[in-house]
Coordinates of C-alpha atoms and ligand atoms in Angstrom, one line a residue:
X116 CA 0.0 0.0 0.0
X117 CA 1.7 3.2 -1.2
X118 CA 0.5 5.2 1.8
X119 CA 1.7 3.0 4.6
X120 CA 4.5 4.8 6.5
X121 CA 7.4 2.9 8.2
X122 CA 9.1 3.7 11.4
X123 CA 12.3 1.7 12.3
X124 CA 13.6 1.4 15.8
X125 CA 17.3 0.6 16.2
X126 CA 19.3 0.3 19.5
X127 CA 22.7 1.6 20.4
X128 CA 25.2 1.6 23.3
X129 CA 23.7 -1.3 25.2
X130 CA 21.2 -4.1 24.9
X131 CA 18.1 -4.3 27.2
X132 CA 17.2 -0.6 26.8
X133 CA 13.6 -1.5 26.1
X134 CA 13.2 -1.0 22.4
X135 CA 10.0 -3.1 22.6
X136 CA 8.4 -0.8 25.2
X137 CA 9.4 2.3 23.3
X138 CA 8.0 0.9 20.1
X139 CA 4.8 -0.3 21.9
X140 CA 4.4 3.1 23.6
X141 CA 4.8 5.0 20.3
X142 CA 2.3 2.7 18.7
X143 CA -0.1 3.2 21.6
X144 CA 0.0 7.0 21.1
X145 CA -0.5 6.8 17.4
X146 CA -3.4 4.3 17.9
X147 CA -4.9 6.7 20.4
X148 CA -4.8 9.4 17.7
X149 CA -6.8 7.1 15.4
X150 CA -4.1 5.6 13.3
X151 CA -4.0 1.9 12.4
X152 CA -0.7 0.7 13.7
X153 CA 1.2 -2.6 14.0
X154 CA 4.7 -3.5 15.3
X155 CA 7.1 -6.0 13.9
X156 CA 10.3 -7.4 15.5
X157 CA 13.2 -8.5 13.5
X158 CA 15.6 -10.8 15.4
X159 CA 19.1 -11.3 14.2
X160 CA 19.6 -14.9 15.5
X161 CA 19.7 -18.1 13.5
X162 CA 17.0 -20.0 15.3
X163 CA 14.0 -20.1 12.9
X164 CA 11.9 -19.0 15.9
X165 CA 12.4 -18.8 19.6
X166 CA 10.4 -22.0 20.2
X167 CA 13.6 -24.0 20.5
X168 CA 15.2 -21.6 22.9
X169 CA 15.4 -22.3 26.6
X170 CA 13.6 -19.5 28.6
X171 CA 16.9 -18.8 30.4
X172 CA 18.3 -17.8 27.0
X173 CA 15.7 -15.5 25.7
X174 CA 12.8 -15.2 28.2
X175 CA 9.3 -16.4 27.5
X176 CA 8.3 -17.7 24.1
X177 CA 5.2 -15.8 23.2
X178 CA 2.5 -17.5 21.0
X179 CA 0.1 -15.7 18.6
X180 CA -3.4 -16.8 17.5
X181 CA -2.0 -18.1 14.2
X182 CA 0.4 -20.4 16.2
X183 CA 3.7 -18.5 15.7
X184 CA 6.2 -19.0 18.5
X185 CA 7.7 -15.5 18.9
X186 CA 9.8 -13.1 20.8
X187 CA 8.3 -11.8 24.0
X188 CA 8.2 -8.3 22.7
X189 CA 5.1 -9.3 20.7
X190 CA 3.4 -9.8 24.1
X191 CA 4.1 -6.1 24.9
X192 CA 2.7 -5.0 21.5
X193 CA -0.5 -6.9 22.1
X194 CA -0.9 -5.8 25.7
X195 CA -0.4 -2.2 24.8
X196 CA -2.4 -2.1 21.6
X197 CA -5.1 -4.8 22.3
X198 CA -4.7 -6.1 18.8
X199 CA -3.5 -9.5 17.6
X200 CA -0.1 -10.1 16.1
X201 CA 0.8 -12.9 13.8
X202 CA 3.7 -14.8 12.2
X203 CA 4.5 -11.8 10.0
X204 CA 5.2 -9.7 13.1
X205 CA 8.3 -11.6 14.1
X206 CA 11.0 -12.6 11.7
X207 CA 14.4 -14.1 12.5
X208 CA 17.6 -14.4 10.5
X209 CA 17.0 -18.2 10.5
X210 CA 13.6 -17.7 8.8
X211 CA 15.0 -15.3 6.3
X212 CA 17.8 -17.7 5.3
X213 CA 15.5 -20.7 5.3
X214 CA 13.2 -19.0 2.9
X215 CA 16.1 -17.7 0.6
X216 CA 17.7 -21.2 0.6
X217 CA 14.3 -22.8 -0.3
X218 CA 13.9 -20.4 -3.2
X219 CA 17.4 -21.2 -4.4
X220 CA 16.6 -25.0 -4.3
X221 CA 13.5 -24.3 -6.4
X222 CA 15.7 -22.5 -8.9
X223 CA 13.9 -19.2 -8.4
X224 CA 17.1 -17.2 -8.7
X225 CA 17.6 -18.3 -12.3
X226 CA 21.3 -19.2 -12.1
X227 CA 22.4 -16.1 -10.1
X228 CA 24.9 -16.3 -7.3
X229 CA 22.8 -16.0 -4.1
X230 CA 24.3 -13.4 -1.8
X231 CA 23.6 -11.4 1.4
X232 CA 23.2 -8.3 -0.8
X233 CA 20.8 -8.3 -2.6
X234 CA 19.1 -11.7 -1.8
X235 CA 19.0 -11.6 1.9
X236 CA 18.4 -7.9 2.1
X237 CA 15.6 -8.2 -0.5
X238 CA 14.0 -10.9 1.6
X239 CA 14.2 -8.7 4.7
X240 CA 12.7 -5.8 2.8
X241 CA 9.8 -8.0 1.6
X242 CA 9.1 -9.2 5.1
X243 CA 9.0 -5.6 6.4
X244 CA 6.6 -4.6 3.7
X245 CA 4.2 -7.6 4.0
X246 CA 2.3 -5.9 6.8
X247 CA 2.3 -2.5 5.0
X248 CA 1.0 -4.1 1.8
X249 CA -1.9 -5.8 3.5
X250 CA -3.6 -2.4 3.5
X251 CA -4.6 -2.9 7.2
X252 CA -2.2 -0.4 8.6
X253 CA -1.3 3.3 8.3
X254 CA 1.9 2.9 10.1
X255 CA 4.2 -0.1 10.6
X256 CA 6.8 0.1 13.3
X257 CA 9.7 -2.3 12.8
X258 CA 12.0 -3.0 15.7
X259 CA 15.5 -4.3 14.8
X260 CA 16.8 -6.6 17.5
X261 CA 20.3 -6.3 18.8
X262 CA 22.6 -3.3 18.9
X263 CA 24.0 -1.3 16.0
X264 CA 27.5 -2.5 15.2
X265 CA 26.7 -6.1 15.8
X266 CA 27.9 -8.3 12.9
X267 CA 24.6 -10.2 12.8
X268 CA 22.4 -7.1 12.4
X269 CA 24.3 -5.7 9.4
X270 CA 21.9 -7.1 6.7
X271 CA 18.9 -5.6 8.6
X272 CA 20.6 -2.2 8.8
X273 CA 21.4 -2.4 5.1
X274 CA 17.8 -3.3 4.3
X275 CA 16.5 -0.4 6.3
X276 CA 19.0 1.9 4.5
X277 CA 17.7 0.8 1.1
X278 CA 14.0 1.0 2.1
X279 CA 14.5 4.5 3.5
X280 CA 16.1 5.5 0.3
X281 CA 13.3 3.9 -1.8
X282 CA 10.4 5.2 0.2
X283 CA 11.7 8.7 0.9
X284 CA 12.1 10.7 4.1
X285 CA 8.4 11.4 4.5
X286 CA 7.5 7.8 4.4
X287 CA 10.1 6.2 6.6
X288 CA 12.1 7.3 9.5
X289 CA 14.6 5.9 12.0
X290 CA 14.4 6.2 15.8
X291 CA 17.6 5.3 17.5
X292 CA 17.2 4.2 21.2
X293 CA 20.3 5.0 23.1
X294 CA 21.7 5.2 26.7
X295 CA 23.0 8.4 28.4
X296 CA 25.0 6.9 31.3
X297 CA 25.3 8.9 34.5
X298 CA 28.8 8.9 36.1
X299 CA 28.2 9.4 39.7
X300 CA 31.9 10.2 40.5
X301 CA 31.7 13.1 38.1
X302 CA 28.0 13.8 38.8
X303 CA 27.5 14.0 35.0
X304 CA 25.4 12.5 32.2
X305 CA 27.6 11.4 29.3
X306 CA 26.7 11.8 25.6
X307 CA 29.8 10.3 24.0
X308 CA 28.6 6.7 23.8
X309 CA 25.5 8.0 22.0
X310 CA 27.6 10.1 19.6
X311 CA 29.6 7.0 18.8
X312 CA 26.6 4.8 18.2
X313 CA 24.9 7.4 15.9
X314 CA 28.2 7.5 14.0
X315 CA 28.3 3.7 13.7
X316 CA 24.8 3.9 12.2
X317 CA 25.9 6.7 9.9
X318 CA 28.8 4.5 8.7
X319 CA 26.1 2.1 7.4
X320 CA 24.5 5.0 5.6
X321 CA 21.7 5.6 8.0
X322 CA 21.0 8.9 9.7
X323 CA 19.0 8.7 12.9
X324 CA 16.0 11.0 12.6
X325 CA 15.0 10.8 16.3
X326 CA 17.0 9.9 19.4
X327 CA 15.2 8.4 22.3
X328 CA 17.6 8.6 25.3
X329 CA 17.3 6.2 28.2
X330 CA 18.5 8.0 31.3
X331 CA 18.3 7.9 35.1
X332 CA 18.3 11.7 35.4
X333 CA 16.5 14.5 33.5
X334 CA 18.3 15.8 30.4
X335 CA 19.0 19.5 30.6
X336 CA 18.3 21.8 27.6
X337 CA 22.1 22.2 27.2
X338 CA 22.6 18.5 27.0
X339 CA 19.7 18.1 24.5
X340 CA 21.3 20.8 22.4
X341 CA 24.6 19.1 22.5
X342 CA 23.1 15.8 21.5
X343 CA 21.2 17.4 18.7
X344 CA 24.2 19.2 17.3
X345 CA 26.7 16.2 17.5
X346 CA 24.2 13.6 16.4
X347 CA 22.7 15.6 13.6
X348 CA 19.1 15.6 14.7
X349 CA 16.6 18.5 15.3
X350 CA 16.5 19.5 19.0
X351 CA 12.8 18.6 19.3
X352 CA 13.8 15.1 18.1
X353 CA 15.9 14.5 21.2
X354 CA 13.5 12.6 23.4
X355 CA 14.2 11.8 27.0
X356 CA 13.1 8.4 28.2
X357 CA 13.6 8.5 32.0
X358 CA 13.4 5.4 34.1
X359 CA 9.8 4.8 35.0
X360 CA 8.2 2.9 37.9
X361 CA 6.1 0.9 35.5
X362 CA 6.3 0.2 31.8
X363 CA 2.7 1.3 31.6
X364 CA 3.8 4.9 32.3
X365 CA 6.0 5.1 29.2
X366 CA 3.2 6.1 26.7
X367 CA 2.4 9.2 28.8
X368 CA 6.1 10.0 29.3
X369 CA 6.6 9.8 25.5
X370 CA 3.5 12.0 25.0
X371 CA 5.0 14.6 27.3
X372 CA 8.2 14.5 25.3
X373 CA 6.3 14.8 22.0
X374 CA 7.7 11.6 20.4
X375 CA 4.4 10.9 18.5
X376 CA 4.2 14.6 17.4
X377 CA 7.8 14.5 16.0
X378 CA 7.1 11.2 14.2
X379 CA 3.8 12.5 12.6
X380 CA 5.5 15.8 11.6
X381 CA 8.3 14.0 9.7
X382 CA 5.9 11.5 8.1
X383 CA 3.6 14.5 7.1
X384 CA 0.6 13.0 8.9
X385 CA -2.2 14.8 10.7
X386 CA -1.1 15.7 14.2
X387 CA -4.0 17.8 15.4
X388 CA -6.0 14.7 16.6
X389 CA -5.3 14.6 20.3
X390 CA -4.5 11.1 21.6
X391 CA -7.4 9.6 23.6
X392 CA -5.8 7.8 26.5
X393 CA -8.8 7.9 28.8
X394 CA -9.1 4.1 29.2
X395 CA -5.3 3.6 29.6
X396 CA -5.2 6.3 32.3
X397 CA -8.2 4.7 34.1
X398 CA -6.2 1.5 34.2
X399 CA -3.1 3.3 35.5
X400 CA -5.2 5.0 38.2
X401 CA -6.5 1.6 39.4
X402 CA -3.1 0.1 39.2
X403 CA -1.5 2.8 41.3
X404 CA -4.2 3.1 43.9
X405 CA -4.9 -0.4 45.2
X406 CA -7.3 -0.8 48.1
X407 CA -5.6 -3.9 49.4
X408 CA -2.9 -6.5 48.5
X409 CA -2.7 -10.2 48.0
X410 CA 0.4 -12.5 47.6
X411 CA 0.4 -15.1 44.9
X412 CA 3.0 -17.9 44.7
X413 CA 4.3 -18.5 41.1
X414 CA 5.6 -22.0 41.2
X415 CA 8.0 -22.7 38.4
X416 CA 11.5 -23.8 37.5
X417 CA 12.7 -20.8 35.5
X418 CA 12.0 -18.3 38.4
X419 CA 15.6 -16.9 38.4
X420 CA 14.8 -15.0 35.2
X421 CA 11.7 -12.7 35.5
X422 CA 11.3 -12.6 31.7
X423 CA 10.6 -16.4 31.6
X424 CA 7.1 -15.8 32.9
X425 CA 6.6 -12.3 31.4
X426 CA 3.0 -12.7 30.2
X427 CA 1.9 -14.2 33.5
X428 CA 3.4 -11.4 35.5
X429 CA 1.8 -8.8 33.2
X430 CA -1.6 -10.6 33.4
X431 CA -1.4 -10.3 37.2
X432 CA -0.9 -6.5 36.8
X433 CA -4.0 -6.2 34.6
X434 CA -6.1 -8.4 36.9
X435 CA -4.8 -6.6 40.0
X436 CA -5.9 -3.2 38.5
X437 CA -9.3 -4.7 37.6
X438 CA -9.8 -5.8 41.2
X439 CA -8.1 -2.7 42.6
X440 CA -5.6 -4.8 44.5
X441 CA -1.9 -4.9 44.5
X442 CA -0.7 -8.4 43.5
X443 CA 2.6 -9.4 45.0
X444 CA 4.1 -12.3 43.2
X445 CA 6.4 -14.5 45.1
X446 CA 8.5 -16.7 42.7
X447 CA 9.0 -20.1 44.2
X448 CA 11.4 -22.6 42.7
X449 CA 9.5 -25.9 42.4
X450 CA 12.8 -27.9 42.8
X451 CA 13.0 -26.7 46.4
X452 CA 9.5 -27.7 47.4
X453 CA 9.3 -30.9 49.4
X454 CA 7.4 -32.2 52.5
X455 CA 9.7 -30.3 54.8
X456 CA 9.7 -26.9 53.1
X457 CA 6.1 -26.8 51.7
X458 CA 4.3 -25.2 54.6
X459 CA 7.0 -22.6 55.0
X460 CA 6.9 -21.7 51.3
X461 CA 3.2 -21.8 50.6
X462 CA 1.0 -21.5 53.8
X463 CA 1.2 -17.7 53.9
X464 CA 0.1 -17.2 50.3
X465 CA -3.4 -16.1 49.1
X466 CA -3.2 -18.1 45.9
X467 CA -0.9 -20.5 44.0
X468 CA -0.2 -20.5 40.3
X469 CA 1.6 -23.5 38.9
X470 CA 3.4 -22.4 35.8
X471 CA 3.9 -23.9 32.3
X472 CA 7.1 -25.8 31.6
X473 CA 8.8 -28.7 30.0
X474 CA 10.7 -31.8 31.2
X475 CA 11.1 -33.6 34.4
X476 CA 12.9 -31.1 36.6
X477 CA 10.9 -29.7 39.5
X478 CA 7.8 -31.8 38.7
X479 CA 7.4 -33.4 42.2
X480 CA 7.5 -29.9 43.8
X481 CA 4.8 -28.7 41.6
X482 CA 2.6 -31.7 42.4
X483 CA 3.1 -31.0 46.2
X484 CA 2.1 -27.4 45.7
X485 CA -1.1 -28.5 43.9
X486 CA -1.9 -30.9 46.8
X487 CA -1.3 -28.2 49.4
X488 CA -3.6 -25.8 47.6
X489 CA -6.3 -28.5 47.1
X490 CA -6.3 -29.7 50.6
X491 CA -6.1 -26.3 52.2
X492 CA -8.7 -24.7 49.9
X493 CA -6.1 -22.2 48.7
X494 CA -7.1 -20.6 45.3
X495 CA -5.2 -22.6 42.6
X496 CA -4.6 -21.8 39.0
X497 CA -2.7 -24.3 36.9
X498 CA -1.5 -23.3 33.4
X499 CA -0.6 -25.9 30.8
X500 CA 2.0 -28.1 32.7
X501 CA 0.4 -26.7 35.9
X502 CA -3.0 -28.2 34.8
X503 CA -1.3 -31.5 33.9
X504 CA 0.2 -31.5 37.4
X505 CA -3.2 -31.0 38.9
X506 CA -4.5 -34.0 37.0
X507 CA -1.6 -36.1 38.2
X508 CA -2.0 -35.0 41.8
X509 CA -5.7 -35.8 41.8
X510 CA -5.1 -39.2 40.2
X511 CA -2.4 -40.1 42.7
X512 CA -3.9 -38.7 45.9
X513 CA -7.6 -38.9 45.4
X514 CA -8.0 -41.8 42.9
X515 CA -5.2 -43.7 44.6
X516 CA -3.2 -44.3 41.3
X517 CA 0.1 -44.0 43.1
X518 CA 2.2 -44.1 40.0
X519 CA 0.1 -41.8 37.9
X520 CA 2.3 -39.6 35.7
X521 CA 2.8 -37.8 32.4
X522 CA 4.6 -39.8 29.8
X523 CA 6.7 -36.7 29.3
X524 CA 8.2 -37.5 32.7
X525 CA 7.9 -41.3 32.9
X526 CA 7.4 -43.1 29.6
X527 CA 6.7 -46.4 31.3
X528 CA 4.1 -45.3 33.8
X529 CA 1.3 -47.8 34.1
X530 CA -1.1 -44.9 34.6
X531 CA -0.4 -42.3 31.9
X532 CA -3.0 -39.8 32.9
X533 CA -1.2 -37.2 30.7
X534 CA -0.2 -38.8 27.4
X535 CA 1.1 -38.0 24.0
X536 CA -1.4 -37.0 21.4
X537 CA -1.7 -39.5 18.5
X538 CA -0.5 -37.0 15.9
X539 CA 2.5 -36.2 18.1
X540 CA 3.8 -39.8 18.3
X541 CA 5.9 -39.8 15.1
X542 CA 7.2 -36.3 15.3
X543 CA 11.0 -36.0 15.3
X544 CA 11.6 -32.3 14.6
X545 CA 11.2 -30.2 17.8
X546 CA 10.7 -26.8 16.2
X547 CA 7.2 -25.6 15.5
X548 CA 5.6 -29.0 15.9
X549 CA 3.7 -28.7 19.2
X550 CA -0.1 -28.0 19.3
X551 CA 0.1 -24.3 18.7
X552 CA -2.1 -21.3 18.4
X553 CA -5.8 -20.6 19.0
X554 CA -8.2 -23.5 19.5
X555 CA -11.9 -23.4 20.4
X556 CA -13.1 -24.6 23.7
X557 CA -16.6 -25.2 24.9
X558 CA -17.3 -24.4 28.5
X559 CA -19.6 -26.4 30.8
X560 CA -22.6 -24.6 32.4
X561 CA -22.4 -23.8 36.1
X562 CA -18.7 -23.8 36.2
X563 CA -16.2 -21.3 37.6
X564 CA -14.8 -20.7 34.0
X565 CA -18.1 -20.1 32.3
X566 CA -19.0 -17.6 35.1
X567 CA -15.6 -15.9 34.7
X568 CA -15.7 -15.7 30.9
X569 CA -19.4 -14.9 30.7
X570 CA -19.4 -17.1 27.6
X571 CA -19.9 -20.7 26.5
X572 CA -17.5 -20.8 23.6
X573 CA -14.0 -19.3 23.8
X574 CA -10.7 -19.6 21.9
X575 CA -7.4 -19.7 23.6
X576 CA -3.7 -20.2 22.6
X577 CA -1.9 -23.4 23.1
X578 CA 1.8 -24.6 23.2
X579 CA 2.2 -28.2 24.3
X580 CA 2.6 -31.8 23.1
X581 CA 0.9 -33.8 25.9
X582 CA -2.8 -34.0 26.8
X583 CA -5.2 -35.1 29.5
X584 CA -5.7 -38.8 28.7
X585 CA -9.4 -39.4 28.0
X586 CA -9.4 -42.9 29.3
X587 CA -9.2 -41.6 32.9
X588 CA -11.9 -39.0 32.4
X589 CA -14.8 -41.0 33.8
X590 CA -12.9 -42.0 37.0
X591 CA -11.5 -38.6 37.6
X592 CA -15.0 -36.9 37.1
X593 CA -16.6 -39.4 39.5
X594 CA -13.9 -38.7 42.1
X595 CA -14.6 -34.9 41.8
X596 CA -12.3 -33.5 39.2
X597 CA -14.7 -32.0 36.7
X598 CA -14.0 -31.3 33.1
X599 CA -15.4 -27.9 32.4
X600 CA -13.8 -27.1 29.0
X601 CA -13.6 -29.3 26.0
X602 CA -12.4 -28.8 22.4
X603 CA -15.6 -29.1 20.4
X604 CA -13.9 -30.8 17.4
X605 CA -11.5 -33.2 19.0
X606 CA -13.1 -33.8 22.4
X607 CA -9.8 -33.0 24.1
X608 CA -10.1 -31.9 27.7
X609 CA -9.0 -28.3 28.1
X610 CA -10.1 -27.3 31.6
X611 CA -10.5 -29.1 34.9
X612 CA -12.1 -27.8 38.1
X613 CA -12.9 -29.0 41.6
X614 CA -16.4 -27.7 42.2
X615 CA -16.1 -28.3 46.0
X616 CA -13.1 -26.0 46.2
X617 CA -13.4 -22.2 46.4
X618 CA -11.3 -21.7 43.2
X619 CA -9.3 -24.6 41.7
X620 CA -8.9 -24.3 37.9
X621 CA -6.4 -25.9 35.6
X622 CA -6.3 -25.0 31.9
X623 CA -4.3 -26.8 29.2
X624 CA -4.0 -23.5 27.2
X625 CA -2.1 -20.3 28.0
X626 CA -4.6 -17.6 29.0
X627 CA -1.8 -15.2 29.9
X628 CA -1.0 -14.5 26.2
X629 CA -4.4 -12.8 25.7
X630 CA -4.4 -10.5 28.7
X631 CA -4.2 -6.9 27.8
X632 CA -4.5 -3.5 29.5
X633 CA -7.9 -3.0 27.8
X634 CA -9.0 -6.6 28.3
X635 CA -7.6 -8.2 31.5
X636 CA -7.9 -11.9 31.2
X637 CA -11.2 -13.1 32.9
X638 CA -9.5 -16.1 34.5
X639 CA -6.7 -14.0 36.0
X640 CA -9.4 -11.5 37.2
X641 CA -11.4 -14.3 38.8
X642 CA -8.4 -15.9 40.3
X643 CA -7.3 -12.7 42.0
X644 CA -10.8 -12.1 43.2
X645 CA -10.8 -15.5 44.8
X646 CA -7.4 -14.7 46.4
X647 CA -8.8 -11.5 47.8
X648 CA -11.7 -13.4 49.3
X649 CA -9.3 -16.0 50.7
X650 CA -7.1 -13.3 52.2
X651 CA -10.2 -11.5 53.8
X652 CA -11.3 -14.8 55.3
X653 CA -7.8 -15.3 56.8
X654 CA -7.9 -11.8 58.3
X655 CA -11.4 -12.4 59.7
X656 CA -10.3 -15.7 61.2
X657 CA -7.3 -14.0 62.9
X658 CA -9.6 -11.3 64.3
X659 CA -12.0 -14.0 65.6
X660 CA -9.1 -15.8 67.2
X661 CA -7.8 -12.6 68.8
X662 CA -11.1 -11.6 70.2
Ligands
LIG758 N1 5.5 -29.9 28.8 C1 4.1 -30.0 28.6 C2 3.6 -30.4 27.2 O1 4.4 -30.3 26.3 C3 3.4 -28.6 29.0 C4 3.9 -27.5 28.1 C5 3.6 -26.1 28.7 O2 3.5 -26.0 29.9 N2 3.6 -25.1 27.8 O3 2.5 -30.8 27.1

């Protein structure tokens, strides 16, 4: 589409400056002015997608409706914009090369020597323009992963240079996100690293149009002038991005700094339409003024790295704001939960969430946590592996099937209550072969979930190989573990609940991926509500005891 405008976001000086949050915040402001915006992330690593990466390497693997396993930044985009992303929104070097090599094998290059320039760069340019050409967007924001100067991001930088030249300065611009370090010994903010990184970008033929400067301290007018002069940008295009207490403050901070206005001016787009952030600010008000607090235990095995459970943590923030409570999340390593430690680690909590995961490590601790929550009527939420652990726990401790297990953990168990789906049995490739993306689920009447969703048919995103084994359904139901969600086409069990328990829900899918600021996920909202009720009962009991 000729009229789609492109904004590229590059990073300099240091990694982890939050390009994703800046891109999402700019997109939010443009959306709030009525523009149709999407964001794309280009990742310079060779994995075809992050699905094969350990969460310790790269944080959570985010999943879209169309079943793409993607970078966690796409989660920020969806949470900020409340619109769906897809496979086209995340492209890696692996995917680019895979597609070029497949074309070469099909003979599509007609005998030419296939090279980084132009073949790889052309493929990158095509991938960037796919979203623009769909006609669905006025503005496409493309975030280039990594830091300028990295060997692996060179083809991306060259593709951006070419596109900018082809599209012209009023149709494409580059935002460079950089760091202004503060030297406490000198009491000074330093601009030199930024000057160098802008120069590195320039060596590749790209002039940064806008500088977004991460800083711990306010940038003075003098410093802004200096940055503008030495980095060759207009002074109004030097944007301060000061450390914020929450990522959800960043759109307002960018609005104050005029980032959206500078972008619109350069792209020659209307800028008299004031951004409407009313709903966003309502959320912020509730988030910042909680009436009480609850503590939830997040039981997982990747707890050392916060990014491993990014979407779950964000879903708690949305659900907390909705309930006007502060949700404190205590990360608990499942490997360290055993009979001796369990009470110490869990008894003080107001709710337990058993996290998704893969493999054998930490499984028994998760099962113990489920048992504790079930027996003590502590609100319980099991997600994916967490739901599978709930089924195992119930089979072992209520049905009495002592060796009940998942075949993922014990291939030879005589009671495989969680087993491999038929279509998964012959799979040898690990990448992109799980049950992925959005699947329908029918909810049972009079269940906690149908009450929470206020619907009878939902669609939620999946990422797993193993399933609740239907052969145990009758026994489990009779013993009190009710199936309250089923895939209408395949009959696969998606949700289990214990009706006798105040709030005990296990879901085979990942509700956290669909929680956004505008639409907090109904199950997280209901879980936090149950945790508040539990916490109030605890307080009442203490008062009663004291009196
Ligand atoms: N490892 C389990 C499976 O593959 C659960 C996956 C998950 O929690 N995402 O079925």
